[in-house]
PDB file of C-alpha atoms in Angstrom:
ATOM      1  CA  UNK A   1      40.763  44.760 -12.819  1.00  0.00           C
ATOM      2  CA  UNK A   2      41.664  41.495 -14.532  1.00  0.00           C
ATOM      3  CA  UNK A   3      38.918  39.609 -16.308  1.00  0.00           C
ATOM      4  CA  UNK A   4      38.829  35.946 -17.089  1.00  0.00           C
ATOM      5  CA  UNK A   5      37.888  34.831 -20.574  1.00  0.00           C
ATOM      6  CA  UNK A   6      34.601  33.094 -21.172  1.00  0.00           C
ATOM      7  CA  UNK A   7      34.797  29.331 -21.211  1.00  0.00           C
ATOM      8  CA  UNK A   8      33.217  27.692 -24.222  1.00  0.00           C
ATOM      9  CA  UNK A   9      30.808  24.918 -23.306  1.00  0.00           C
ATOM     10  CA  UNK A  10      32.045  21.429 -24.085  1.00  0.00           C
ATOM     11  CA  UNK A  11      30.195  18.917 -26.247  1.00  0.00           C
ATOM     12  CA  UNK A  12      28.354  17.624 -23.212  1.00  0.00           C
ATOM     13  CA  UNK A  13      27.291  21.145 -22.209  1.00  0.00           C
ATOM     14  CA  UNK A  14      29.622  21.433 -19.219  1.00  0.00           C
ATOM     15  CA  UNK A  15      31.546  24.647 -18.691  1.00  0.00           C
ATOM     16  CA  UNK A  16      34.084  23.376 -16.208  1.00  0.00           C
ATOM     17  CA  UNK A  17      37.696  24.263 -16.895  1.00  0.00           C
ATOM     18  CA  UNK A  18      39.983  21.344 -17.669  1.00  0.00           C
ATOM     19  CA  UNK A  19      42.121  20.028 -14.861  1.00  0.00           C
ATOM     20  CA  UNK A  20      45.299  21.985 -14.472  1.00  0.00           C
ATOM     21  CA  UNK A  21      43.702  25.097 -13.149  1.00  0.00           C
ATOM     22  CA  UNK A  22      44.296  28.422 -14.926  1.00  0.00           C
ATOM     23  CA  UNK A  23      41.912  29.017 -17.826  1.00  0.00           C
ATOM     24  CA  UNK A  24      43.476  32.314 -18.905  1.00  0.00           C
ATOM     25  CA  UNK A  25      45.975  30.500 -21.156  1.00  0.00           C
ATOM     26  CA  UNK A  26      43.711  27.716 -22.407  1.00  0.00           C
ATOM     27  CA  UNK A  27      42.540  27.692 -26.005  1.00  0.00           C
ATOM     28  CA  UNK A  28      38.737  27.492 -26.366  1.00  0.00           C
ATOM     29  CA  UNK A  29      37.337  24.300 -27.824  1.00  0.00           C
ATOM     30  CA  UNK A  30      36.880  24.301 -31.600  1.00  0.00           C
ATOM     31  CA  UNK A  31      33.390  24.910 -32.916  1.00  0.00           C
ATOM     32  CA  UNK A  32      31.376  22.080 -34.382  1.00  0.00           C
ATOM     33  CA  UNK A  33      30.528  22.172 -38.100  1.00  0.00           C
ATOM     34  CA  UNK A  34      26.953  23.131 -37.237  1.00  0.00           C
ATOM     35  CA  UNK A  35      28.117  26.018 -35.048  1.00  0.00           C
ATOM     36  CA  UNK A  36      30.498  27.214 -37.772  1.00  0.00           C
ATOM     37  CA  UNK A  37      27.724  27.084 -40.369  1.00  0.00           C
ATOM     38  CA  UNK A  38      25.459  29.112 -38.090  1.00  0.00           C
ATOM     39  CA  UNK A  39      28.224  31.648 -37.453  1.00  0.00           C
ATOM     40  CA  UNK A  40      28.948  32.022 -41.198  1.00  0.00           C
ATOM     41  CA  UNK A  41      25.221  32.419 -41.885  1.00  0.00           C
ATOM     42  CA  UNK A  42      25.042  35.304 -39.402  1.00  0.00           C
ATOM     43  CA  UNK A  43      28.148  37.052 -40.809  1.00  0.00           C
ATOM     44  CA  UNK A  44      27.442  36.822 -44.536  1.00  0.00           C
ATOM     45  CA  UNK A  45      26.316  39.905 -46.480  1.00  0.00           C
ATOM     46  CA  UNK A  46      22.638  40.272 -47.385  1.00  0.00           C
ATOM     47  CA  UNK A  47      21.314  38.429 -50.445  1.00  0.00           C
ATOM     48  CA  UNK A  48      21.363  40.302 -53.743  1.00  0.00           C
ATOM     49  CA  UNK A  49      17.921  39.310 -54.987  1.00  0.00           C
ATOM     50  CA  UNK A  50      16.624  38.167 -58.383  1.00  0.00           C
ATOM     51  CA  UNK A  51      17.059  41.524 -60.132  1.00  0.00           C
ATOM     52  CA  UNK A  52      20.767  41.634 -59.269  1.00  0.00           C
ATOM     53  CA  UNK A  53      21.167  38.031 -60.482  1.00  0.00           C
ATOM     54  CA  UNK A  54      19.582  38.923 -63.830  1.00  0.00           C
ATOM     55  CA  UNK A  55      21.670  42.103 -64.152  1.00  0.00           C
ATOM     56  CA  UNK A  56      24.950  40.324 -63.432  1.00  0.00           C
ATOM     57  CA  UNK A  57      24.040  37.545 -65.877  1.00  0.00           C
ATOM     58  CA  UNK A  58      23.324  40.131 -68.580  1.00  0.00           C
ATOM     59  CA  UNK A  59      26.674  41.841 -67.946  1.00  0.00           C
ATOM     60  CA  UNK A  60      28.534  38.536 -68.314  1.00  0.00           C
ATOM     61  CA  UNK A  61      26.487  37.705 -71.405  1.00  0.00           C
ATOM     62  CA  UNK A  62      27.344  41.084 -72.962  1.00  0.00           C
ATOM     63  CA  UNK A  63      31.043  40.639 -72.217  1.00  0.00           C
ATOM     64  CA  UNK A  64      30.966  37.127 -73.658  1.00  0.00           C
ATOM     65  CA  UNK A  65      29.242  38.221 -76.863  1.00  0.00           C
ATOM     66  CA  UNK A  66      31.682  41.134 -77.226  1.00  0.00           C
ATOM     67  CA  UNK A  67      34.628  38.791 -76.758  1.00  0.00           C
ATOM     68  CA  UNK A  68      33.116  36.397 -79.321  1.00  0.00           C
ATOM     69  CA  UNK A  69      32.923  39.181 -81.899  1.00  0.00           C
ATOM     70  CA  UNK A  70      36.498  40.304 -81.224  1.00  0.00           C
ATOM     71  CA  UNK A  71      37.864  36.771 -81.356  1.00  0.00           C
ATOM     72  CA  UNK A  72      36.163  36.079 -84.701  1.00  0.00           C
ATOM     73  CA  UNK A  73      37.653  39.337 -86.018  1.00  0.00           C
ATOM     74  CA  UNK A  74      41.135  38.095 -85.008  1.00  0.00           C
ATOM     75  CA  UNK A  75      40.614  34.890 -86.983  1.00  0.00           C
ATOM     76  CA  UNK A  76      39.903  31.409 -85.697  1.00  0.00           C
ATOM     77  CA  UNK A  77      41.801  29.036 -87.959  1.00  0.00           C
ATOM     78  CA  UNK A  78      41.502  25.321 -87.205  1.00  0.00           C
ATOM     79  CA  UNK A  79      42.514  23.121 -84.297  1.00  0.00           C
ATOM     80  CA  UNK A  80      45.572  21.934 -86.224  1.00  0.00           C
ATOM     81  CA  UNK A  81      46.466  25.475 -87.366  1.00  0.00           C
ATOM     82  CA  UNK A  82      44.938  27.861 -84.824  1.00  0.00           C
ATOM     83  CA  UNK A  83      44.914  31.584 -85.335  1.00  0.00           C
ATOM     84  CA  UNK A  84      45.015  34.137 -82.483  1.00  0.00           C
ATOM     85  CA  UNK A  85      41.253  34.221 -81.974  1.00  0.00           C
ATOM     86  CA  UNK A  86      40.633  30.483 -81.472  1.00  0.00           C
ATOM     87  CA  UNK A  87      41.250  30.167 -77.729  1.00  0.00           C
ATOM     88  CA  UNK A  88      39.545  33.464 -76.845  1.00  0.00           C
ATOM     89  CA  UNK A  89      36.606  32.263 -78.968  1.00  0.00           C
ATOM     90  CA  UNK A  90      36.370  29.031 -76.964  1.00  0.00           C
ATOM     91  CA  UNK A  91      36.595  30.893 -73.646  1.00  0.00           C
ATOM     92  CA  UNK A  92      33.941  33.348 -74.863  1.00  0.00           C
ATOM     93  CA  UNK A  93      31.627  30.475 -75.789  1.00  0.00           C
ATOM     94  CA  UNK A  94      31.962  29.112 -72.256  1.00  0.00           C
ATOM     95  CA  UNK A  95      31.182  32.590 -70.864  1.00  0.00           C
ATOM     96  CA  UNK A  96      28.063  32.902 -73.006  1.00  0.00           C
ATOM     97  CA  UNK A  97      26.801  29.424 -72.084  1.00  0.00           C
ATOM     98  CA  UNK A  98      27.381  30.036 -68.352  1.00  0.00           C
ATOM     99  CA  UNK A  99      25.678  33.438 -68.542  1.00  0.00           C
ATOM    100  CA  UNK A 100      22.631  31.954 -70.285  1.00  0.00           C
ATOM    101  CA  UNK A 101      22.483  29.144 -67.686  1.00  0.00           C
ATOM    102  CA  UNK A 102      22.709  31.667 -64.863  1.00  0.00           C
ATOM    103  CA  UNK A 103      20.082  33.835 -66.517  1.00  0.00           C
ATOM    104  CA  UNK A 104      17.602  30.995 -66.939  1.00  0.00           C
ATOM    105  CA  UNK A 105      18.343  28.702 -64.000  1.00  0.00           C
ATOM    106  CA  UNK A 106      19.950  31.005 -61.471  1.00  0.00           C
ATOM    107  CA  UNK A 107      17.113  33.427 -60.878  1.00  0.00           C
ATOM    108  CA  UNK A 108      16.045  31.464 -57.843  1.00  0.00           C
ATOM    109  CA  UNK A 109      19.602  31.392 -56.509  1.00  0.00           C
ATOM    110  CA  UNK A 110      19.732  32.961 -53.053  1.00  0.00           C
ATOM    111  CA  UNK A 111      23.504  32.636 -52.598  1.00  0.00           C
ATOM    112  CA  UNK A 112      24.411  35.767 -54.546  1.00  0.00           C
ATOM    113  CA  UNK A 113      25.556  38.588 -52.301  1.00  0.00           C
ATOM    114  CA  UNK A 114      24.567  42.240 -52.447  1.00  0.00           C
ATOM    115  CA  UNK A 115      27.348  44.637 -53.413  1.00  0.00           C
ATOM    116  CA  UNK A 116      29.117  45.955 -50.334  1.00  0.00           C
ATOM    117  CA  UNK A 117      32.280  47.914 -49.615  1.00  0.00           C
ATOM    118  CA  UNK A 118      34.220  44.670 -50.100  1.00  0.00           C
ATOM    119  CA  UNK A 119      32.994  44.533 -53.706  1.00  0.00           C
ATOM    120  CA  UNK A 120      35.410  47.357 -54.480  1.00  0.00           C
ATOM    121  CA  UNK A 121      38.267  44.869 -54.093  1.00  0.00           C
ATOM    122  CA  UNK A 122      37.078  42.948 -57.158  1.00  0.00           C
ATOM    123  CA  UNK A 123      36.811  46.169 -59.169  1.00  0.00           C
ATOM    124  CA  UNK A 124      40.293  47.190 -58.023  1.00  0.00           C
ATOM    125  CA  UNK A 125      41.638  43.819 -59.128  1.00  0.00           C
ATOM    126  CA  UNK A 126      40.013  44.202 -62.540  1.00  0.00           C
ATOM    127  CA  UNK A 127      41.278  47.778 -62.977  1.00  0.00           C
ATOM    128  CA  UNK A 128      44.856  46.870 -62.055  1.00  0.00           C
ATOM    129  CA  UNK A 129      44.768  43.876 -64.398  1.00  0.00           C
ATOM    130  CA  UNK A 130      43.544  46.114 -67.237  1.00  0.00           C
ATOM    131  CA  UNK A 131      46.335  48.608 -66.446  1.00  0.00           C
ATOM    132  CA  UNK A 132      48.903  45.809 -66.605  1.00  0.00           C
ATOM    133  CA  UNK A 133      47.611  44.680 -69.998  1.00  0.00           C
ATOM    134  CA  UNK A 134      47.715  48.267 -71.279  1.00  0.00           C
ATOM    135  CA  UNK A 135      51.258  48.880 -69.993  1.00  0.00           C
ATOM    136  CA  UNK A 136      52.816  45.596 -71.168  1.00  0.00           C
ATOM    137  CA  UNK A 137      53.329  46.645 -74.809  1.00  0.00           C
ATOM    138  CA  UNK A 138      54.836  49.953 -73.668  1.00  0.00           C
ATOM    139  CA  UNK A 139      57.260  48.946 -70.887  1.00  0.00           C
ATOM    140  CA  UNK A 140      57.276  45.132 -70.932  1.00  0.00           C
ATOM    141  CA  UNK A 141      55.639  42.752 -68.510  1.00  0.00           C
ATOM    142  CA  UNK A 142      58.153  42.805 -65.630  1.00  0.00           C
ATOM    143  CA  UNK A 143      57.306  46.118 -63.942  1.00  0.00           C
ATOM    144  CA  UNK A 144      53.507  45.937 -64.445  1.00  0.00           C
ATOM    145  CA  UNK A 145      53.459  42.314 -63.227  1.00  0.00           C
ATOM    146  CA  UNK A 146      55.511  43.226 -60.158  1.00  0.00           C
ATOM    147  CA  UNK A 147      53.232  46.174 -59.307  1.00  0.00           C
ATOM    148  CA  UNK A 148      50.135  44.035 -59.914  1.00  0.00           C
ATOM    149  CA  UNK A 149      51.383  41.312 -57.554  1.00  0.00           C
ATOM    150  CA  UNK A 150      52.219  43.875 -54.876  1.00  0.00           C
ATOM    151  CA  UNK A 151      48.800  45.540 -55.099  1.00  0.00           C
ATOM    152  CA  UNK A 152      46.941  42.234 -55.082  1.00  0.00           C
ATOM    153  CA  UNK A 153      48.915  40.698 -52.239  1.00  0.00           C
ATOM    154  CA  UNK A 154      49.377  43.683 -49.917  1.00  0.00           C
ATOM    155  CA  UNK A 155      46.324  45.850 -50.460  1.00  0.00           C
ATOM    156  CA  UNK A 156      43.736  43.299 -51.583  1.00  0.00           C
ATOM    157  CA  UNK A 157      45.066  40.253 -49.752  1.00  0.00           C
ATOM    158  CA  UNK A 158      46.396  41.879 -46.581  1.00  0.00           C
ATOM    159  CA  UNK A 159      49.730  40.058 -46.653  1.00  0.00           C
ATOM    160  CA  UNK A 160      52.818  41.340 -44.837  1.00  0.00           C
ATOM    161  CA  UNK A 161      55.314  43.482 -46.726  1.00  0.00           C
ATOM    162  CA  UNK A 162      57.954  40.776 -46.433  1.00  0.00           C
ATOM    163  CA  UNK A 163      55.852  38.032 -48.010  1.00  0.00           C
ATOM    164  CA  UNK A 164      54.378  40.464 -50.546  1.00  0.00           C
ATOM    165  CA  UNK A 165      57.754  41.555 -51.872  1.00  0.00           C
ATOM    166  CA  UNK A 166      59.272  38.083 -51.785  1.00  0.00           C
ATOM    167  CA  UNK A 167      56.403  36.351 -53.569  1.00  0.00           C
ATOM    168  CA  UNK A 168      55.954  39.187 -56.079  1.00  0.00           C
ATOM    169  CA  UNK A 169      59.598  39.059 -57.144  1.00  0.00           C
ATOM    170  CA  UNK A 170      59.521  35.247 -57.308  1.00  0.00           C
ATOM    171  CA  UNK A 171      56.372  35.303 -59.467  1.00  0.00           C
ATOM    172  CA  UNK A 172      57.915  37.740 -61.963  1.00  0.00           C
ATOM    173  CA  UNK A 173      61.167  35.743 -62.084  1.00  0.00           C
ATOM    174  CA  UNK A 174      59.229  32.505 -62.604  1.00  0.00           C
ATOM    175  CA  UNK A 175      57.136  34.034 -65.399  1.00  0.00           C
ATOM    176  CA  UNK A 176      60.291  35.386 -67.029  1.00  0.00           C
ATOM    177  CA  UNK A 177      62.003  32.010 -66.793  1.00  0.00           C
ATOM    178  CA  UNK A 178      59.010  30.137 -68.205  1.00  0.00           C
ATOM    179  CA  UNK A 179      57.729  32.468 -70.907  1.00  0.00           C
ATOM    180  CA  UNK A 180      60.880  34.303 -72.036  1.00  0.00           C
ATOM    181  CA  UNK A 181      63.759  31.896 -71.422  1.00  0.00           C
ATOM    182  CA  UNK A 182      62.169  28.455 -71.704  1.00  0.00           C
ATOM    183  CA  UNK A 183      59.337  29.010 -74.196  1.00  0.00           C
ATOM    184  CA  UNK A 184      60.820  32.025 -76.036  1.00  0.00           C
ATOM    185  CA  UNK A 185      57.390  33.653 -76.426  1.00  0.00           C
ATOM    186  CA  UNK A 186      56.964  37.104 -77.904  1.00  0.00           C
ATOM    187  CA  UNK A 187      55.693  38.730 -74.705  1.00  0.00           C
ATOM    188  CA  UNK A 188      57.063  42.281 -74.468  1.00  0.00           C
ATOM    189  CA  UNK A 189      59.853  42.410 -71.890  1.00  0.00           C
ATOM    190  CA  UNK A 190      62.602  44.764 -70.722  1.00  0.00           C
ATOM    191  CA  UNK A 191      65.501  42.355 -70.264  1.00  0.00           C
TER     192      UNK A 191
END
């Protein structure tokens, strides 16, 4: 038994098929912004709540303070003669300020989402990034960067194998060309 697809009501509320007859090949009318907003509201995960907002703010604050301590230990230098810890120190300061703002002002925020199965993707991304950083001094950046791009694009992003492999190789080649050939940085590399 062949079924006919539902016809989406038009802006004026009519459900008549457009002239030309067969509705089985017609594309339904696009949703209005209000309908899209309502659909997104129905599909979003449940809200996290104020306790989760406070906990996540405290985690970011702890990471920021830890990064501040490590960056000071590396040495700051001056803006005209920076040492290795200057830019991480500045980024850590931004983290701490944002965490304090979220902690004080964001408690009433209802946009934060509860952790779901999709939250594992963010943890996977963080773990693979940490593995890349750990492997770079041992085997160079090329292989870890290639594996990281493949994992992020294929398994976290759902891209096709063709685009995953093509883009991953192009990203590694571009990084090599920029950081090794053009800028002659001291990033560990194989070639």
